[in-house]
PDB file of C-alpha atoms in Angstrom:
ATOM      1  CA  ASP A1180      64.953  73.298  33.886  1.00  0.00           C
ATOM      2  CA  GLN A1181      65.552  75.076  30.608  1.00  0.00           C
ATOM      3  CA  ASP A1182      65.475  78.532  32.114  1.00  0.00           C
ATOM      4  CA  GLN A1183      68.412  77.818  34.357  1.00  0.00           C
ATOM      5  CA  LEU A1184      70.436  76.483  31.433  1.00  0.00           C
ATOM      6  CA  THR A1185      70.111  79.673  29.446  1.00  0.00           C
ATOM      7  CA  HIS A1186      73.009  81.477  31.034  1.00  0.00           C
ATOM      8  CA  ASP A1187      72.011  85.088  30.590  1.00  0.00           C
ATOM      9  CA  GLU A1188      74.853  86.495  32.664  1.00  0.00           C
ATOM     10  CA  LEU A1189      78.506  87.064  31.930  1.00  0.00           C
TER      11      LEU A1189
ATOM     12  CA  MET B 846      69.705  93.310  33.865  1.00  0.00           C
ATOM     13  CA  ASN B 847      69.956  95.244  37.096  1.00  0.00           C
ATOM     14  CA  ILE B 848      72.288  97.901  38.434  1.00  0.00           C
ATOM     15  CA  PHE B 849      74.412  95.385  40.387  1.00  0.00           C
ATOM     16  CA  ARG B 850      75.149  93.318  37.321  1.00  0.00           C
ATOM     17  CA  PHE B 851      75.922  96.363  35.215  1.00  0.00           C
ATOM     18  CA  ALA B 852      78.213  97.854  37.877  1.00  0.00           C
ATOM     19  CA  ALA B 853      79.981  94.502  38.242  1.00  0.00           C
ATOM     20  CA  ASP B 854      80.455  94.157  34.481  1.00  0.00           C
ATOM     21  CA  LEU B 855      81.908  97.676  34.328  1.00  0.00           C
ATOM     22  CA  LEU B 856      84.416  96.739  37.051  1.00  0.00           C
ATOM     23  CA  HIS B 857      85.300  93.626  35.073  1.00  0.00           C
ATOM     24  CA  VAL B 858      85.948  95.733  31.976  1.00  0.00           C
ATOM     25  CA  PHE B 859      87.894  98.261  34.082  1.00  0.00           C
ATOM     26  CA  ALA B 860      90.141  95.494  35.464  1.00  0.00           C
ATOM     27  CA  ILE B 861      90.992  94.214  31.995  1.00  0.00           C
ATOM     28  CA  ALA B 862      91.538  97.734  30.641  1.00  0.00           C
ATOM     29  CA  THR B 863      93.881  98.483  33.578  1.00  0.00           C
ATOM     30  CA  LEU B 864      96.000  95.482  32.697  1.00  0.00           C
ATOM     31  CA  LEU B 865      96.140  96.104  28.949  1.00  0.00           C
ATOM     32  CA  LEU B 866      96.846  99.829  29.313  1.00  0.00           C
ATOM     33  CA  LYS B 867      99.680  99.117  31.734  1.00  0.00           C
ATOM     34  CA  ILE B 868     101.306  96.711  29.279  1.00  0.00           C
ATOM     35  CA  TRP B 869     100.716  99.076  26.385  1.00  0.00           C
ATOM     36  CA  ASN B 870     101.974 102.230  28.133  1.00  0.00           C
ATOM     37  CA  THR B 871     105.073 100.705  29.706  1.00  0.00           C
ATOM     38  CA  ARG B 872     105.720  98.229  26.874  1.00  0.00           C
ATOM     39  CA  SER B 873     106.256  95.695  29.617  1.00  0.00           C
ATOM     40  CA  CYS B 874     104.322  92.906  31.244  1.00  0.00           C
ATOM     41  CA  ALA B 875     106.551  92.723  34.319  1.00  0.00           C
ATOM     42  CA  GLY B 876     104.581  91.620  37.360  1.00  0.00           C
ATOM     43  CA  ILE B 877     101.796  90.038  35.324  1.00  0.00           C
ATOM     44  CA  SER B 878     101.186  86.299  35.500  1.00  0.00           C
ATOM     45  CA  GLY B 879     100.892  84.906  31.991  1.00  0.00           C
ATOM     46  CA  LYS B 880      99.512  81.747  33.553  1.00  0.00           C
ATOM     47  CA  SER B 881      96.563  83.573  35.125  1.00  0.00           C
ATOM     48  CA  GLN B 882      95.908  85.249  31.777  1.00  0.00           C
ATOM     49  CA  ILE B 883      95.920  81.862  30.024  1.00  0.00           C
ATOM     50  CA  LEU B 884      93.440  80.569  32.600  1.00  0.00           C
ATOM     51  CA  PHE B 885      91.177  83.587  32.045  1.00  0.00           C
ATOM     52  CA  GLY B 886      91.455  83.008  28.287  1.00  0.00           C
ATOM     53  CA  LEU B 887      90.263  79.445  28.827  1.00  0.00           C
ATOM     54  CA  VAL B 888      87.469  80.713  31.069  1.00  0.00           C
ATOM     55  CA  TYR B 889      86.114  83.056  28.409  1.00  0.00           C
ATOM     56  CA  VAL B 890      86.488  80.668  25.485  1.00  0.00           C
ATOM     57  CA  THR B 891      84.803  77.734  27.243  1.00  0.00           C
ATOM     58  CA  ARG B 892      82.012  79.881  28.703  1.00  0.00           C
ATOM     59  CA  TYR B 893      81.107  81.955  25.691  1.00  0.00           C
ATOM     60  CA  LEU B 894      80.750  79.151  23.156  1.00  0.00           C
ATOM     61  CA  ASP B 895      77.040  79.866  23.597  1.00  0.00           C
ATOM     62  CA  LEU B 896      77.623  82.954  21.429  1.00  0.00           C
ATOM     63  CA  PHE B 897      76.979  80.534  18.579  1.00  0.00           C
ATOM     64  CA  THR B 898      73.897  78.902  20.054  1.00  0.00           C
ATOM     65  CA  THR B 899      72.040  81.361  22.282  1.00  0.00           C
ATOM     66  CA  TYR B 900      71.249  85.026  21.805  1.00  0.00           C
ATOM     67  CA  VAL B 901      70.489  86.936  25.007  1.00  0.00           C
ATOM     68  CA  SER B 902      70.982  90.588  24.080  1.00  0.00           C
ATOM     69  CA  LEU B 903      73.300  92.820  22.090  1.00  0.00           C
ATOM     70  CA  TYR B 904      74.934  93.928  25.359  1.00  0.00           C
ATOM     71  CA  ASN B 905      75.522  90.323  26.345  1.00  0.00           C
ATOM     72  CA  SER B 906      77.067  89.381  22.991  1.00  0.00           C
ATOM     73  CA  VAL B 907      79.262  92.481  22.770  1.00  0.00           C
ATOM     74  CA  MET B 908      80.630  91.921  26.274  1.00  0.00           C
ATOM     75  CA  LYS B 909      81.345  88.268  25.564  1.00  0.00           C
ATOM     76  CA  VAL B 910      83.264  89.144  22.408  1.00  0.00           C
ATOM     77  CA  PHE B 911      85.095  91.891  24.341  1.00  0.00           C
ATOM     78  CA  PHE B 912      86.249  89.443  27.040  1.00  0.00           C
ATOM     79  CA  VAL B 913      87.403  86.810  24.551  1.00  0.00           C
ATOM     80  CA  VAL B 914      89.243  89.331  22.343  1.00  0.00           C
ATOM     81  CA  THR B 915      90.921  91.313  25.154  1.00  0.00           C
ATOM     82  CA  SER B 916      91.998  88.097  26.807  1.00  0.00           C
ATOM     83  CA  ALA B 917      93.601  86.929  23.542  1.00  0.00           C
ATOM     84  CA  VAL B 918      95.315  90.321  23.229  1.00  0.00           C
ATOM     85  CA  ALA B 919      96.708  90.046  26.778  1.00  0.00           C
ATOM     86  CA  ILE B 920      98.098  86.570  26.076  1.00  0.00           C
ATOM     87  CA  PHE B 921      99.607  87.804  22.790  1.00  0.00           C
ATOM     88  CA  LEU B 922     101.259  90.800  24.487  1.00  0.00           C
ATOM     89  CA  ILE B 923     102.725  88.643  27.259  1.00  0.00           C
ATOM     90  CA  TYR B 924     103.916  85.659  25.239  1.00  0.00           C
ATOM     91  CA  VAL B 925     104.753  87.277  21.897  1.00  0.00           C
ATOM     92  CA  GLN B 926     104.975  91.066  21.710  1.00  0.00           C
ATOM     93  CA  TYR B 927     106.629  91.773  25.072  1.00  0.00           C
ATOM     94  CA  LYS B 928     107.912  88.267  25.721  1.00  0.00           C
ATOM     95  CA  LYS B 929     111.287  89.576  26.942  1.00  0.00           C
ATOM     96  CA  THR B 930     109.665  91.475  29.799  1.00  0.00           C
ATOM     97  CA  TYR B 931     107.589  88.524  30.985  1.00  0.00           C
ATOM     98  CA  GLU B 932     108.936  87.357  34.348  1.00  0.00           C
ATOM     99  CA  HIS B 933     108.499  83.624  33.792  1.00  0.00           C
ATOM    100  CA  ASP B 934     110.939  82.842  36.604  1.00  0.00           C
ATOM    101  CA  LEU B 935     108.421  84.328  39.061  1.00  0.00           C
ATOM    102  CA  ASP B 936     105.342  82.808  37.406  1.00  0.00           C
ATOM    103  CA  LEU B 937     105.819  79.333  38.769  1.00  0.00           C
ATOM    104  CA  PHE B 938     102.387  78.164  39.863  1.00  0.00           C
ATOM    105  CA  ARG B 939     101.489  74.847  38.244  1.00  0.00           C
ATOM    106  CA  ILE B 940      98.194  75.472  36.504  1.00  0.00           C
ATOM    107  CA  GLU B 941      97.397  71.779  36.160  1.00  0.00           C
ATOM    108  CA  LEU B 942      96.740  71.878  39.913  1.00  0.00           C
ATOM    109  CA  LEU B 943      93.785  74.144  39.097  1.00  0.00           C
ATOM    110  CA  LEU B 944      92.798  72.776  35.681  1.00  0.00           C
ATOM    111  CA  LEU B 945      92.460  69.116  36.678  1.00  0.00           C
ATOM    112  CA  PRO B 946      90.242  69.587  39.762  1.00  0.00           C
ATOM    113  CA  CYS B 947      88.027  72.048  37.839  1.00  0.00           C
ATOM    114  CA  ALA B 948      87.733  69.639  34.913  1.00  0.00           C
ATOM    115  CA  MET B 949      86.868  66.713  37.186  1.00  0.00           C
ATOM    116  CA  LEU B 950      84.428  68.700  39.289  1.00  0.00           C
ATOM    117  CA  SER B 951      82.636  70.033  36.205  1.00  0.00           C
ATOM    118  CA  LEU B 952      82.142  66.466  34.968  1.00  0.00           C
ATOM    119  CA  VAL B 953      80.658  65.419  38.317  1.00  0.00           C
ATOM    120  CA  ILE B 954      78.715  68.479  39.471  1.00  0.00           C
ATOM    121  CA  ASN B 955      76.913  70.212  36.615  1.00  0.00           C
ATOM    122  CA  HIS B 956      73.363  71.106  35.596  1.00  0.00           C
ATOM    123  CA  GLU B 957      73.285  68.721  32.645  1.00  0.00           C
ATOM    124  CA  ASP B 958      75.653  66.239  31.019  1.00  0.00           C
ATOM    125  CA  ILE B 959      75.978  67.946  27.665  1.00  0.00           C
ATOM    126  CA  VAL B 960      79.207  69.334  26.233  1.00  0.00           C
ATOM    127  CA  LEU B 961      78.281  73.036  26.278  1.00  0.00           C
ATOM    128  CA  GLU B 962      76.945  72.814  29.814  1.00  0.00           C
ATOM    129  CA  VAL B 963      79.978  70.946  31.167  1.00  0.00           C
ATOM    130  CA  LEU B 964      82.253  73.538  29.516  1.00  0.00           C
ATOM    131  CA  TRP B 965      80.210  76.374  31.041  1.00  0.00           C
ATOM    132  CA  THR B 966      80.528  74.680  34.448  1.00  0.00           C
ATOM    133  CA  PHE B 967      84.283  74.143  33.968  1.00  0.00           C
ATOM    134  CA  SER B 968      84.629  77.805  33.074  1.00  0.00           C
ATOM    135  CA  THR B 969      82.711  78.903  36.164  1.00  0.00           C
ATOM    136  CA  TYR B 970      84.842  76.754  38.487  1.00  0.00           C
ATOM    137  CA  LEU B 971      88.050  77.799  36.743  1.00  0.00           C
ATOM    138  CA  GLU B 972      87.263  81.508  36.968  1.00  0.00           C
ATOM    139  CA  SER B 973      86.968  81.228  40.734  1.00  0.00           C
ATOM    140  CA  VAL B 974      90.596  80.083  41.034  1.00  0.00           C
ATOM    141  CA  ALA B 975      92.215  81.635  37.932  1.00  0.00           C
ATOM    142  CA  ILE B 976      93.789  84.516  39.881  1.00  0.00           C
ATOM    143  CA  ILE B 977      95.821  82.173  42.113  1.00  0.00           C
ATOM    144  CA  PRO B 978      98.963  82.106  39.861  1.00  0.00           C
ATOM    145  CA  GLN B 979      98.895  85.924  39.871  1.00  0.00           C
ATOM    146  CA  LEU B 980      98.656  86.057  43.673  1.00  0.00           C
ATOM    147  CA  PHE B 981     101.555  83.613  44.016  1.00  0.00           C
ATOM    148  CA  MET B 982     103.624  85.604  41.538  1.00  0.00           C
ATOM    149  CA  VAL B 983     103.151  88.821  43.522  1.00  0.00           C
ATOM    150  CA  LYS B 984     103.968  86.996  46.749  1.00  0.00           C
ATOM    151  CA  LYS B 985     107.110  85.488  45.234  1.00  0.00           C
ATOM    152  CA  SER B 986     108.364  88.772  43.785  1.00  0.00           C
ATOM    153  CA  GLY B 987     107.756  90.517  47.117  1.00  0.00           C
ATOM    154  CA  GLY B 988     106.597  93.712  45.392  1.00  0.00           C
ATOM    155  CA  ILE B 989     103.371  94.917  43.847  1.00  0.00           C
ATOM    156  CA  GLU B 990     102.756  97.822  41.479  1.00  0.00           C
ATOM    157  CA  LYS B 991      99.772 100.118  41.901  1.00  0.00           C
ATOM    158  CA  PHE B 992      98.124  99.004  38.673  1.00  0.00           C
ATOM    159  CA  MET B 993      98.115  95.439  40.029  1.00  0.00           C
ATOM    160  CA  ILE B 994      96.420  96.586  43.237  1.00  0.00           C
ATOM    161  CA  ARG B 995      93.716  98.310  41.142  1.00  0.00           C
ATOM    162  CA  TYR B 996      93.424  95.215  38.957  1.00  0.00           C
ATOM    163  CA  LEU B 997      92.972  92.862  41.919  1.00  0.00           C
ATOM    164  CA  ILE B 998      90.487  95.143  43.692  1.00  0.00           C
ATOM    165  CA  ALA B 999      88.403  95.626  40.534  1.00  0.00           C
ATOM    166  CA  PHE B1000      88.458  91.918  39.666  1.00  0.00           C
ATOM    167  CA  GLY B1001      87.648  90.913  43.245  1.00  0.00           C
ATOM    168  CA  SER B1002      84.770  93.360  43.610  1.00  0.00           C
ATOM    169  CA  TYR B1003      83.273  92.356  40.260  1.00  0.00           C
ATOM    170  CA  ARG B1004      82.394  88.877  41.508  1.00  0.00           C
ATOM    171  CA  ALA B1005      81.459  90.114  44.977  1.00  0.00           C
ATOM    172  CA  ILE B1006      78.895  92.449  43.377  1.00  0.00           C
ATOM    173  CA  TYR B1007      77.615  89.549  41.298  1.00  0.00           C
ATOM    174  CA  LEU B1008      76.782  87.883  44.630  1.00  0.00           C
ATOM    175  CA  ILE B1009      74.524  90.848  45.434  1.00  0.00           C
ATOM    176  CA  ASN B1010      73.027  90.524  41.933  1.00  0.00           C
ATOM    177  CA  TRP B1011      72.237  86.854  42.588  1.00  0.00           C
ATOM    178  CA  ALA B1012      70.583  87.643  45.917  1.00  0.00           C
ATOM    179  CA  TYR B1013      68.582  90.380  44.179  1.00  0.00           C
ATOM    180  CA  ARG B1014      67.537  88.081  41.327  1.00  0.00           C
ATOM    181  CA  TYR B1015      66.526  85.363  43.763  1.00  0.00           C
ATOM    182  CA  ILE B1016      64.269  87.796  45.604  1.00  0.00           C
ATOM    183  CA  MET B1017      62.897  89.636  42.558  1.00  0.00           C
ATOM    184  CA  GLU B1018      62.787  86.897  39.904  1.00  0.00           C
ATOM    185  CA  SER B1019      63.078  83.655  41.910  1.00  0.00           C
ATOM    186  CA  HIS B1020      66.036  82.998  39.634  1.00  0.00           C
ATOM    187  CA  TYR B1021      69.121  81.289  40.990  1.00  0.00           C
ATOM    188  CA  ASP B1022      72.003  79.134  39.786  1.00  0.00           C
ATOM    189  CA  LEU B1023      73.684  77.203  42.584  1.00  0.00           C
ATOM    190  CA  ILE B1024      76.848  76.467  40.592  1.00  0.00           C
ATOM    191  CA  ALA B1025      77.393  80.130  39.777  1.00  0.00           C
ATOM    192  CA  ILE B1026      76.626  81.150  43.370  1.00  0.00           C
ATOM    193  CA  PHE B1027      78.951  78.531  44.881  1.00  0.00           C
ATOM    194  CA  ALA B1028      81.804  79.463  42.528  1.00  0.00           C
ATOM    195  CA  GLY B1029      81.160  83.180  43.051  1.00  0.00           C
ATOM    196  CA  ILE B1030      81.421  82.792  46.822  1.00  0.00           C
ATOM    197  CA  LEU B1031      84.630  80.767  46.456  1.00  0.00           C
ATOM    198  CA  GLN B1032      86.054  83.369  44.067  1.00  0.00           C
ATOM    199  CA  THR B1033      85.274  86.230  46.446  1.00  0.00           C
ATOM    200  CA  ILE B1034      86.847  84.339  49.366  1.00  0.00           C
ATOM    201  CA  ILE B1035      90.005  83.692  47.312  1.00  0.00           C
ATOM    202  CA  TYR B1036      90.396  87.404  46.556  1.00  0.00           C
ATOM    203  CA  ILE B1037      89.879  88.294  50.217  1.00  0.00           C
ATOM    204  CA  LEU B1038      92.434  85.647  51.277  1.00  0.00           C
ATOM    205  CA  GLY B1039      94.709  87.001  48.540  1.00  0.00           C
ATOM    206  CA  PHE B1040      94.682  90.443  50.095  1.00  0.00           C
ATOM    207  CA  PHE B1041      95.631  88.884  53.449  1.00  0.00           C
ATOM    208  CA  LEU B1042      98.378  86.884  51.741  1.00  0.00           C
ATOM    209  CA  LEU B1043      99.745  90.027  50.112  1.00  0.00           C
ATOM    210  CA  ARG B1044      99.690  92.333  53.120  1.00  0.00           C
ATOM    211  CA  GLY B1045     103.290  93.129  53.905  1.00  0.00           C
ATOM    212  CA  VAL B1046     104.195  92.999  50.206  1.00  0.00           C
ATOM    213  CA  LYS B1047     105.950  96.216  49.270  1.00  0.00           C
ATOM    214  CA  VAL B1048     104.186  98.641  46.935  1.00  0.00           C
ATOM    215  CA  VAL B1049     106.673  99.469  44.205  1.00  0.00           C
ATOM    216  CA  VAL B1050     106.608 102.090  41.490  1.00  0.00           C
ATOM    217  CA  SER B1051     108.192 101.054  38.238  1.00  0.00           C
ATOM    218  CA  ASP B1052     110.449 103.597  36.495  1.00  0.00           C
ATOM    219  CA  LYS B1053     108.512 103.389  33.289  1.00  0.00           C
ATOM    220  CA  GLU B1054     105.207 104.044  35.013  1.00  0.00           C
ATOM    221  CA  GLU B1055     106.416 107.527  35.935  1.00  0.00           C
ATOM    222  CA  GLU B1056     106.981 108.566  32.320  1.00  0.00           C
ATOM    223  CA  PRO B1057     104.316 110.864  30.938  1.00  0.00           C
TER     224      PRO B1057
END
């Protein structure tokens, strides 16, 4: 699940 | 980006600014737990290593750099610049009691067994408990200054508002991250328990705070 592993939050 | 996230990030920045301005204006870090600040430093450094690998947005990168730099400044002010005012005799919580469980848990429960991801997970777990030395320090000293009340309220509400952001993102984008949500709930509970723990603690005004 690549999307989940791009942490786009702080 | 939604309004909840932005509002939460602003509160996060406000909390840090409150702390740094207090130290700067009074030239004292009395009442501040250096240990909590070290834990927050670790949180930011281990979480934002992705600055070098992943670009999300300018906002995202600037905020990450801000948190790492201000955290380093806080640690410098407490342990170097205003070392003499640091109340180490009240800052007695043993941080290994937080570091070890977070480290072990991040190795066991994470999204993927790669270094960056385990460090991100460690950072998320650690952030949820990083305020505990500060809460114990206030409890031990028996007094709390107004800046510290503002700091704790701002820091506590920041993660609570992130919970709303996660609910919103789940509904609007079907996006969710169970580790972040679990740690965010724990963090919010710890701040709420902290306020119960600290009720009855006397609100004190430091002499220096009254100077113009």
